[in-house]
Amino acid sequence: MLKLETIDAGYGATTILHDVSLDVNAGEVVTIVGANGAGKTTTLRTIAGLIRPTSGRILFEGRDITRLSAHETVDLGITLIPEGRQLFPEMTVHENLLMGAYRSAAREKQADTLEEVLTLFPRVRERLDQNAASLSGGEQQMVAIARGMMARPKLLMFDEPSLGLAPIIVAQVFAVIDTIVKTGATVLIVEQNVFHTLKAADRGYVLENGEIVLTDSGKALLANDHVRQAYLGI
Ligand code: ATP
C-alpha cells in the first residue's frame, strides 16, 4: 500500500532521514520505533506531504506521491494524527470532529461516519458539546483519533499517541487502535512506548539517527537483544 524508497529528507540544509526504505501492506499495523530525535516524526510528516524529500520516492497504492502536498495526500486517504493531538481548543468536540471530514470523499458521508466513529468512542459522544480545551489528556487523544477517522482514511498514521498519558489510558488508546485495525484500516504508528507498540504491531522498523537499522516482525523485535537493551531497558 505504502512504499518508501531510499528517502532523504530534513529541514532546510539539514538532512534528518538517510536512505529510509519501508513498506506498509494493506491491513497491517507497522511501527517505527526509535529514541528522541531519531527522525520518526520527520518520517510521518514526509509521508503526509508536509516535508518534501530531497531524494527517493514514495508510492501509495502504486502511485508516486513524492511531490504531493499535504491536502493532496489527505484526499488520497492518508491521515496523520499528530503528536500533541493539536485539537482546536476553543471549538467543541463536535466541531473538532467535523474538521476531520474535509476530504471530499469523507464530506459526503459525514453524518454516517460521525455515527460510526461515535459508536467506537462512546466517551467522545458524551462530550460532543464540551470545548476541547476542557477535556482530559486521554479524552483529547480519543477525540484526535476520532477526528482522524472522520476522514475515512485508508492509511492512518499515529505520532506518539500515548505521549503524556497515564498507563491505564495508554492501554485504552492501544485497545482503540486495535479496534480501528479490525475495521480494515492500515496503521503506521510511531511510539516511544516500544513495548506496547511492538506487541500491537505486525512488523516494525528501528530508526536510529535517521537510518533504518533493523526490521522484523513485532514479536521478533520484542525478543531482539539490541531492542531489549536500547529501548526496553532489559
Ligand atoms: P521525538 O520522539 O523526540 O519527537 P523523533 O524521532 O520524532 O523524536 P523528529 O521530530 O523527527 O524525531 O526530529 C528529528 C530531528 O529533526 C531532531 O534532531 C530535530 O531537532 C530535528 N527537527 C525537527 N523539526 C525540525 C524543524 N522544524 N527544523 C529543524 N530541525 C528540526
PDB file of C-alpha atoms and ligand atoms in Angstrom:
ATOM      1  CA  MET A   1       0.000   0.000   0.000  1.00  0.00           C
ATOM      2  CA  LEU A   2       2.745   2.432   1.062  1.00  0.00           C
ATOM      3  CA  LYS A   3       6.332   2.202  -0.047  1.00  0.00           C
ATOM      4  CA  LEU A   4       9.248   4.482   0.788  1.00  0.00           C
ATOM      5  CA  GLU A   5      12.264   4.011  -1.455  1.00  0.00           C
ATOM      6  CA  THR A   6      15.606   5.407  -0.222  1.00  0.00           C
ATOM      7  CA  ILE A   7      14.131   8.621   1.145  1.00  0.00           C
ATOM      8  CA  ASP A   8      16.358  11.519   2.229  1.00  0.00           C
ATOM      9  CA  ALA A   9      14.513  14.357   3.935  1.00  0.00           C
ATOM     10  CA  GLY A  10      15.042  17.079   6.513  1.00  0.00           C
ATOM     11  CA  TYR A  11      14.700  20.734   7.288  1.00  0.00           C
ATOM     12  CA  GLY A  12      16.468  23.329   5.152  1.00  0.00           C
ATOM     13  CA  ALA A  13      20.068  22.242   4.677  1.00  0.00           C
ATOM     14  CA  THR A  14      19.854  19.642   7.463  1.00  0.00           C
ATOM     15  CA  THR A  15      19.213  16.098   6.297  1.00  0.00           C
ATOM     16  CA  ILE A  16      17.481  14.070   9.004  1.00  0.00           C
ATOM     17  CA  LEU A  17      16.407  10.925   7.129  1.00  0.00           C
ATOM     18  CA  HIS A  18      19.064   8.985   5.256  1.00  0.00           C
ATOM     19  CA  ASP A  19      18.102   6.329   2.719  1.00  0.00           C
ATOM     20  CA  VAL A  20      14.920   5.350   4.532  1.00  0.00           C
ATOM     21  CA  SER A  21      13.073   2.492   2.825  1.00  0.00           C
ATOM     22  CA  LEU A  22       9.987   0.892   4.287  1.00  0.00           C
ATOM     23  CA  ASP A  23       6.760  -0.835   3.286  1.00  0.00           C
ATOM     24  CA  VAL A  24       3.315  -0.944   4.786  1.00  0.00           C
ATOM     25  CA  ASN A  25       0.951  -3.549   3.370  1.00  0.00           C
ATOM     26  CA  ALA A  26      -2.837  -3.169   3.366  1.00  0.00           C
ATOM     27  CA  GLY A  27      -4.365  -4.283   6.660  1.00  0.00           C
ATOM     28  CA  GLU A  28      -1.077  -4.255   8.543  1.00  0.00           C
ATOM     29  CA  VAL A  29      -0.059  -2.454  11.707  1.00  0.00           C
ATOM     30  CA  VAL A  30       3.502  -1.270  11.235  1.00  0.00           C
ATOM     31  CA  THR A  31       5.525   0.663  13.771  1.00  0.00           C
ATOM     32  CA  ILE A  32       8.630   2.792  13.666  1.00  0.00           C
ATOM     33  CA  VAL A  33      10.468   2.833  16.975  1.00  0.00           C
ATOM     34  CA  GLY A  34      13.451   4.923  17.922  1.00  0.00           C
ATOM     35  CA  ALA A  35      14.833   7.317  20.500  1.00  0.00           C
ATOM     36  CA  ASN A  36      14.034  11.033  20.770  1.00  0.00           C
ATOM     37  CA  GLY A  37      15.216  12.855  17.693  1.00  0.00           C
ATOM     38  CA  ALA A  38      15.728   9.690  15.622  1.00  0.00           C
ATOM     39  CA  GLY A  39      13.510  11.099  12.879  1.00  0.00           C
ATOM     40  CA  LYS A  40      10.213   9.307  13.497  1.00  0.00           C
ATOM     41  CA  THR A  41       8.037  12.407  13.284  1.00  0.00           C
ATOM     42  CA  THR A  42      10.018  13.579  10.272  1.00  0.00           C
ATOM     43  CA  THR A  43       9.218  10.275   8.536  1.00  0.00           C
ATOM     44  CA  LEU A  44       5.472  10.633   9.110  1.00  0.00           C
ATOM     45  CA  ARG A  45       5.484  14.288   8.069  1.00  0.00           C
ATOM     46  CA  THR A  46       7.338  13.366   4.890  1.00  0.00           C
ATOM     47  CA  ILE A  47       4.772  10.691   4.006  1.00  0.00           C
ATOM     48  CA  ALA A  48       1.947  13.162   4.724  1.00  0.00           C
ATOM     49  CA  GLY A  49       3.416  15.698   2.278  1.00  0.00           C
ATOM     50  CA  LEU A  50       4.343  18.244   4.959  1.00  0.00           C
ATOM     51  CA  ILE A  51       8.056  17.828   4.184  1.00  0.00           C
ATOM     52  CA  ARG A  52       9.367  17.302   0.671  1.00  0.00           C
ATOM     53  CA  PRO A  53      12.049  14.615   0.350  1.00  0.00           C
ATOM     54  CA  THR A  54      15.333  15.650  -1.248  1.00  0.00           C
ATOM     55  CA  SER A  55      15.743  12.228  -2.828  1.00  0.00           C
ATOM     56  CA  GLY A  56      13.961   8.906  -3.117  1.00  0.00           C
ATOM     57  CA  ARG A  57      10.365   8.029  -3.922  1.00  0.00           C
ATOM     58  CA  ILE A  58       7.124   7.497  -2.004  1.00  0.00           C
ATOM     59  CA  LEU A  59       4.470   5.279  -3.550  1.00  0.00           C
ATOM     60  CA  PHE A  60       0.907   4.931  -2.294  1.00  0.00           C
ATOM     61  CA  GLU A  61      -1.268   2.267  -3.892  1.00  0.00           C
ATOM     62  CA  GLY A  62       1.241   2.163  -6.728  1.00  0.00           C
ATOM     63  CA  ARG A  63       1.072   5.888  -7.393  1.00  0.00           C
ATOM     64  CA  ASP A  64       4.045   8.229  -6.974  1.00  0.00           C
ATOM     65  CA  ILE A  65       3.091  10.717  -4.222  1.00  0.00           C
ATOM     66  CA  THR A  66       6.600  12.059  -3.546  1.00  0.00           C
ATOM     67  CA  ARG A  67       5.783  15.591  -4.642  1.00  0.00           C
ATOM     68  CA  LEU A  68       2.181  15.835  -3.451  1.00  0.00           C
ATOM     69  CA  SER A  69       1.091  18.447  -0.912  1.00  0.00           C
ATOM     70  CA  ALA A  70      -0.458  17.605   2.440  1.00  0.00           C
ATOM     71  CA  HIS A  71      -4.027  18.213   1.298  1.00  0.00           C
ATOM     72  CA  GLU A  72      -3.479  16.019  -1.769  1.00  0.00           C
ATOM     73  CA  THR A  73      -2.275  13.114   0.388  1.00  0.00           C
ATOM     74  CA  VAL A  74      -5.339  13.553   2.627  1.00  0.00           C
ATOM     75  CA  ASP A  75      -7.516  13.332  -0.487  1.00  0.00           C
ATOM     76  CA  LEU A  76      -5.850  10.042  -1.373  1.00  0.00           C
ATOM     77  CA  GLY A  77      -6.692   8.636   2.052  1.00  0.00           C
ATOM     78  CA  ILE A  78      -3.608   9.286   4.167  1.00  0.00           C
ATOM     79  CA  THR A  79      -4.301  10.809   7.580  1.00  0.00           C
ATOM     80  CA  LEU A  80      -1.770  11.835  10.215  1.00  0.00           C
ATOM     81  CA  ILE A  81      -2.822  12.127  13.843  1.00  0.00           C
ATOM     82  CA  PRO A  82      -0.114  14.488  15.065  1.00  0.00           C
ATOM     83  CA  GLU A  83       1.853  14.391  18.268  1.00  0.00           C
ATOM     84  CA  GLY A  84       0.257  16.507  20.980  1.00  0.00           C
ATOM     85  CA  ARG A  85      -3.226  15.994  19.494  1.00  0.00           C
ATOM     86  CA  GLN A  86      -3.498  19.569  18.128  1.00  0.00           C
ATOM     87  CA  LEU A  87      -7.224  19.958  18.643  1.00  0.00           C
ATOM     88  CA  PHE A  88      -8.872  23.349  18.235  1.00  0.00           C
ATOM     89  CA  PRO A  89      -9.169  24.196  21.941  1.00  0.00           C
ATOM     90  CA  GLU A  90     -11.975  26.760  21.735  1.00  0.00           C
ATOM     91  CA  MET A  91     -14.117  24.592  19.487  1.00  0.00           C
ATOM     92  CA  THR A  92     -16.458  21.913  20.756  1.00  0.00           C
ATOM     93  CA  VAL A  93     -15.661  18.241  20.356  1.00  0.00           C
ATOM     94  CA  HIS A  94     -18.366  18.057  17.687  1.00  0.00           C
ATOM     95  CA  GLU A  95     -16.816  20.926  15.709  1.00  0.00           C
ATOM     96  CA  ASN A  96     -13.362  19.352  16.024  1.00  0.00           C
ATOM     97  CA  LEU A  97     -14.696  16.078  14.629  1.00  0.00           C
ATOM     98  CA  LEU A  98     -16.299  17.792  11.646  1.00  0.00           C
ATOM     99  CA  MET A  99     -12.945  19.452  10.851  1.00  0.00           C
ATOM    100  CA  GLY A 100     -11.624  15.942  10.211  1.00  0.00           C
ATOM    101  CA  ALA A 101     -14.090  15.306   7.388  1.00  0.00           C
ATOM    102  CA  TYR A 102     -12.778  17.869   4.910  1.00  0.00           C
ATOM    103  CA  ARG A 103     -11.529  15.237   2.472  1.00  0.00           C
ATOM    104  CA  SER A 104     -14.073  15.287  -0.390  1.00  0.00           C
ATOM    105  CA  ALA A 105     -14.828  11.559  -0.164  1.00  0.00           C
ATOM    106  CA  ALA A 106     -15.437  11.987   3.561  1.00  0.00           C
ATOM    107  CA  ARG A 107     -17.607  15.081   3.375  1.00  0.00           C
ATOM    108  CA  GLU A 108     -20.384  13.278   1.501  1.00  0.00           C
ATOM    109  CA  LYS A 109     -20.560  10.580   4.167  1.00  0.00           C
ATOM    110  CA  GLN A 110     -20.016  12.888   7.126  1.00  0.00           C
ATOM    111  CA  ALA A 111     -23.208  12.040   9.047  1.00  0.00           C
ATOM    112  CA  ASP A 112     -22.774   8.269   8.666  1.00  0.00           C
ATOM    113  CA  THR A 113     -19.087   8.428   9.557  1.00  0.00           C
ATOM    114  CA  LEU A 114     -19.802  10.520  12.642  1.00  0.00           C
ATOM    115  CA  GLU A 115     -22.282   7.903  13.839  1.00  0.00           C
ATOM    116  CA  GLU A 116     -19.782   5.067  13.194  1.00  0.00           C
ATOM    117  CA  VAL A 117     -16.985   6.924  14.955  1.00  0.00           C
ATOM    118  CA  LEU A 118     -19.158   7.803  17.969  1.00  0.00           C
ATOM    119  CA  THR A 119     -20.154   4.161  18.269  1.00  0.00           C
ATOM    120  CA  LEU A 120     -16.459   3.330  18.558  1.00  0.00           C
ATOM    121  CA  PHE A 121     -15.883   6.143  21.070  1.00  0.00           C
ATOM    122  CA  PRO A 122     -18.830   6.320  23.488  1.00  0.00           C
ATOM    123  CA  ARG A 123     -16.902   8.671  25.780  1.00  0.00           C
ATOM    124  CA  VAL A 124     -16.476  11.117  22.923  1.00  0.00           C
ATOM    125  CA  ARG A 125     -20.227  11.011  22.258  1.00  0.00           C
ATOM    126  CA  GLU A 126     -20.862  12.037  25.881  1.00  0.00           C
ATOM    127  CA  ARG A 127     -18.660  15.080  25.428  1.00  0.00           C
ATOM    128  CA  LEU A 128     -19.732  16.337  21.995  1.00  0.00           C
ATOM    129  CA  ASP A 129     -20.784  19.797  23.191  1.00  0.00           C
ATOM    130  CA  GLN A 130     -17.840  20.376  25.501  1.00  0.00           C
ATOM    131  CA  ASN A 131     -14.921  22.609  24.477  1.00  0.00           C
ATOM    132  CA  ALA A 132     -11.858  20.572  23.505  1.00  0.00           C
ATOM    133  CA  ALA A 133      -9.724  22.560  25.963  1.00  0.00           C
ATOM    134  CA  SER A 134     -11.764  21.238  28.888  1.00  0.00           C
ATOM    135  CA  LEU A 135     -11.057  17.547  28.146  1.00  0.00           C
ATOM    136  CA  SER A 136      -8.522  15.389  29.961  1.00  0.00           C
ATOM    137  CA  GLY A 137      -5.383  14.346  28.077  1.00  0.00           C
ATOM    138  CA  GLY A 138      -6.773  10.884  27.423  1.00  0.00           C
ATOM    139  CA  GLU A 139     -10.085  12.269  26.170  1.00  0.00           C
ATOM    140  CA  GLN A 140      -8.233  14.687  23.898  1.00  0.00           C
ATOM    141  CA  GLN A 141      -6.289  11.804  22.402  1.00  0.00           C
ATOM    142  CA  MET A 142      -9.521   9.876  21.768  1.00  0.00           C
ATOM    143  CA  VAL A 143     -11.003  12.959  20.055  1.00  0.00           C
ATOM    144  CA  ALA A 144      -7.839  13.340  17.963  1.00  0.00           C
ATOM    145  CA  ILE A 145      -8.120   9.708  16.850  1.00  0.00           C
ATOM    146  CA  ALA A 146     -11.851  10.083  16.202  1.00  0.00           C
ATOM    147  CA  ARG A 147     -11.169  13.235  14.155  1.00  0.00           C
ATOM    148  CA  GLY A 148      -8.590  11.319  12.108  1.00  0.00           C
ATOM    149  CA  MET A 149     -11.164   8.630  11.410  1.00  0.00           C
ATOM    150  CA  MET A 150     -13.663  11.226  10.182  1.00  0.00           C
ATOM    151  CA  ALA A 151     -11.502  11.486   7.039  1.00  0.00           C
ATOM    152  CA  ARG A 152     -12.265   7.792   6.332  1.00  0.00           C
ATOM    153  CA  PRO A 153      -8.552   7.194   5.760  1.00  0.00           C
ATOM    154  CA  LYS A 154      -7.067   4.129   4.120  1.00  0.00           C
ATOM    155  CA  LEU A 155      -3.813   4.702   5.972  1.00  0.00           C
ATOM    156  CA  LEU A 156      -3.937   6.112   9.473  1.00  0.00           C
ATOM    157  CA  MET A 157      -0.633   7.356  10.904  1.00  0.00           C
ATOM    158  CA  PHE A 158      -0.245   7.940  14.634  1.00  0.00           C
ATOM    159  CA  ASP A 159       2.535  10.092  16.069  1.00  0.00           C
ATOM    160  CA  GLU A 160       3.171   9.166  19.716  1.00  0.00           C
ATOM    161  CA  PRO A 161      -0.456   8.530  20.677  1.00  0.00           C
ATOM    162  CA  SER A 162       0.486   7.534  24.232  1.00  0.00           C
ATOM    163  CA  LEU A 163       2.645  10.588  24.963  1.00  0.00           C
ATOM    164  CA  GLY A 164       1.938  12.049  28.392  1.00  0.00           C
ATOM    165  CA  LEU A 165      -0.899   9.657  29.224  1.00  0.00           C
ATOM    166  CA  ALA A 166      -1.290   7.556  32.359  1.00  0.00           C
ATOM    167  CA  PRO A 167      -0.647   3.807  31.874  1.00  0.00           C
ATOM    168  CA  ILE A 168      -4.333   2.879  32.139  1.00  0.00           C
ATOM    169  CA  ILE A 169      -5.204   5.422  29.431  1.00  0.00           C
ATOM    170  CA  VAL A 170      -2.323   4.180  27.263  1.00  0.00           C
ATOM    171  CA  ALA A 171      -3.905   0.721  27.379  1.00  0.00           C
ATOM    172  CA  GLN A 172      -7.222   2.237  26.258  1.00  0.00           C
ATOM    173  CA  VAL A 173      -5.553   4.052  23.368  1.00  0.00           C
ATOM    174  CA  PHE A 174      -3.969   0.821  22.151  1.00  0.00           C
ATOM    175  CA  ALA A 175      -7.299  -1.002  22.545  1.00  0.00           C
ATOM    176  CA  VAL A 176      -8.909   1.634  20.319  1.00  0.00           C
ATOM    177  CA  ILE A 177      -6.151   1.272  17.721  1.00  0.00           C
ATOM    178  CA  ASP A 178      -6.771  -2.467  17.756  1.00  0.00           C
ATOM    179  CA  THR A 179     -10.474  -1.862  17.108  1.00  0.00           C
ATOM    180  CA  ILE A 180      -9.663   0.514  14.254  1.00  0.00           C
ATOM    181  CA  VAL A 181      -7.479  -2.139  12.626  1.00  0.00           C
ATOM    182  CA  LYS A 182     -10.366  -4.590  12.839  1.00  0.00           C
ATOM    183  CA  THR A 183     -12.457  -2.157  10.769  1.00  0.00           C
ATOM    184  CA  GLY A 184      -9.958  -2.740   7.936  1.00  0.00           C
ATOM    185  CA  ALA A 185      -7.744   0.339   8.234  1.00  0.00           C
ATOM    186  CA  THR A 186      -3.996   0.166   7.779  1.00  0.00           C
ATOM    187  CA  VAL A 187      -1.932   1.697  10.552  1.00  0.00           C
ATOM    188  CA  LEU A 188       1.553   3.188  10.765  1.00  0.00           C
ATOM    189  CA  ILE A 189       2.437   4.127  14.305  1.00  0.00           C
ATOM    190  CA  VAL A 190       5.391   5.935  15.808  1.00  0.00           C
ATOM    191  CA  GLU A 191       5.992   5.484  19.517  1.00  0.00           C
ATOM    192  CA  GLN A 192       8.427   5.732  22.342  1.00  0.00           C
ATOM    193  CA  ASN A 193       6.295   3.239  24.252  1.00  0.00           C
ATOM    194  CA  VAL A 194       8.165   0.463  22.483  1.00  0.00           C
ATOM    195  CA  PHE A 195       6.748  -2.448  24.455  1.00  0.00           C
ATOM    196  CA  HIS A 196       3.082  -1.663  23.761  1.00  0.00           C
ATOM    197  CA  THR A 197       3.619  -0.826  20.116  1.00  0.00           C
ATOM    198  CA  LEU A 198       5.702  -3.854  19.242  1.00  0.00           C
ATOM    199  CA  LYS A 199       3.086  -6.019  20.900  1.00  0.00           C
ATOM    200  CA  ALA A 200       0.383  -4.399  18.776  1.00  0.00           C
ATOM    201  CA  ALA A 201       2.370  -4.348  15.518  1.00  0.00           C
ATOM    202  CA  ASP A 202       2.666  -6.956  12.783  1.00  0.00           C
ATOM    203  CA  ARG A 203       6.043  -5.534  11.804  1.00  0.00           C
ATOM    204  CA  GLY A 204       8.411  -2.879  12.998  1.00  0.00           C
ATOM    205  CA  TYR A 205      11.346  -0.750  11.890  1.00  0.00           C
ATOM    206  CA  VAL A 206      14.013   0.578  14.236  1.00  0.00           C
ATOM    207  CA  LEU A 207      15.152   4.086  13.296  1.00  0.00           C
ATOM    208  CA  GLU A 208      18.444   5.414  14.665  1.00  0.00           C
ATOM    209  CA  ASN A 209      19.933   8.770  13.642  1.00  0.00           C
ATOM    210  CA  GLY A 210      17.630   8.884  10.635  1.00  0.00           C
ATOM    211  CA  GLU A 211      18.527   5.417   9.355  1.00  0.00           C
ATOM    212  CA  ILE A 212      16.609   2.151   9.483  1.00  0.00           C
ATOM    213  CA  VAL A 213      18.938  -0.203  11.346  1.00  0.00           C
ATOM    214  CA  LEU A 214      16.651  -3.172  11.911  1.00  0.00           C
ATOM    215  CA  THR A 215      13.326  -4.544  10.697  1.00  0.00           C
ATOM    216  CA  ASP A 216      11.392  -7.644  11.664  1.00  0.00           C
ATOM    217  CA  SER A 217       8.043  -8.836  12.970  1.00  0.00           C
ATOM    218  CA  GLY A 218       6.837  -7.080  16.111  1.00  0.00           C
ATOM    219  CA  LYS A 219       7.271 -10.306  18.023  1.00  0.00           C
ATOM    220  CA  ALA A 220      10.848 -10.864  16.836  1.00  0.00           C
ATOM    221  CA  LEU A 221      11.809  -7.266  17.641  1.00  0.00           C
ATOM    222  CA  LEU A 222      10.444  -7.666  21.177  1.00  0.00           C
ATOM    223  CA  ALA A 223      12.824 -10.588  21.602  1.00  0.00           C
ATOM    224  CA  ASN A 224      15.761  -8.871  19.875  1.00  0.00           C
ATOM    225  CA  ASP A 225      18.747  -8.223  22.157  1.00  0.00           C
ATOM    226  CA  HIS A 226      19.518  -4.761  20.771  1.00  0.00           C
ATOM    227  CA  VAL A 227      15.882  -3.652  21.067  1.00  0.00           C
ATOM    228  CA  ARG A 228      15.639  -5.045  24.579  1.00  0.00           C
ATOM    229  CA  GLN A 229      18.783  -3.257  25.734  1.00  0.00           C
ATOM    230  CA  ALA A 230      18.298   0.055  23.919  1.00  0.00           C
ATOM    231  CA  TYR A 231      14.519   0.503  24.137  1.00  0.00           C
ATOM    232  CA  LEU A 232      13.098  -1.805  26.754  1.00  0.00           C
ATOM    233  CA  GLY A 233      15.809  -1.429  29.381  1.00  0.00           C
ATOM    234  CA  ILE A 234      16.039  -5.197  29.850  1.00  0.00           C
TER     235      ILE A 234
HETATM  236  P1  ATP B   1      10.707  12.730  19.199  1.00  0.00           P
HETATM  237  O1  ATP B   1      10.232  11.429  19.694  1.00  0.00           O
HETATM  238  O2  ATP B   1      11.547  13.459  20.206  1.00  0.00           O
HETATM  239  O3  ATP B   1       9.623  13.583  18.596  1.00  0.00           O
HETATM  240  P2  ATP B   1      11.540  11.927  16.558  1.00  0.00           P
HETATM  241  O4  ATP B   1      12.199  10.629  16.324  1.00  0.00           O
HETATM  242  O5  ATP B   1      10.111  12.041  16.168  1.00  0.00           O
HETATM  243  O6  ATP B   1      11.735  12.355  18.050  1.00  0.00           O
HETATM  244  P3  ATP B   1      11.967  14.148  14.826  1.00  0.00           P
HETATM  245  O7  ATP B   1      10.920  15.002  15.487  1.00  0.00           O
HETATM  246  O8  ATP B   1      11.655  13.575  13.521  1.00  0.00           O
HETATM  247  O9  ATP B   1      12.397  12.980  15.812  1.00  0.00           O
HETATM  248  O10 ATP B   1      13.290  15.013  14.775  1.00  0.00           O
HETATM  249  C1  ATP B   1      14.468  14.565  14.159  1.00  0.00           C
HETATM  250  C2  ATP B   1      15.485  15.681  14.151  1.00  0.00           C
HETATM  251  O11 ATP B   1      14.990  16.759  13.349  1.00  0.00           O
HETATM  252  C3  ATP B   1      15.786  16.286  15.509  1.00  0.00           C
HETATM  253  O12 ATP B   1      17.182  16.449  15.609  1.00  0.00           O
HETATM  254  C4  ATP B   1      15.080  17.612  15.496  1.00  0.00           C
HETATM  255  O13 ATP B   1      15.758  18.553  16.270  1.00  0.00           O
HETATM  256  C5  ATP B   1      15.105  17.986  14.046  1.00  0.00           C
HETATM  257  N1  ATP B   1      13.954  18.830  13.689  1.00  0.00           N
HETATM  258  C6  ATP B   1      12.658  18.559  13.914  1.00  0.00           C
HETATM  259  N2  ATP B   1      11.861  19.538  13.460  1.00  0.00           N
HETATM  260  C7  ATP B   1      12.668  20.476  12.937  1.00  0.00           C
HETATM  261  C8  ATP B   1      12.450  21.741  12.296  1.00  0.00           C
HETATM  262  N3  ATP B   1      11.234  22.223  12.103  1.00  0.00           N
HETATM  263  N4  ATP B   1      13.557  22.415  11.884  1.00  0.00           N
HETATM  264  C9  ATP B   1      14.798  21.927  12.056  1.00  0.00           C
HETATM  265  N5  ATP B   1      15.066  20.742  12.638  1.00  0.00           N
HETATM  266  C10 ATP B   1      14.022  20.015  13.076  1.00  0.00           C
END
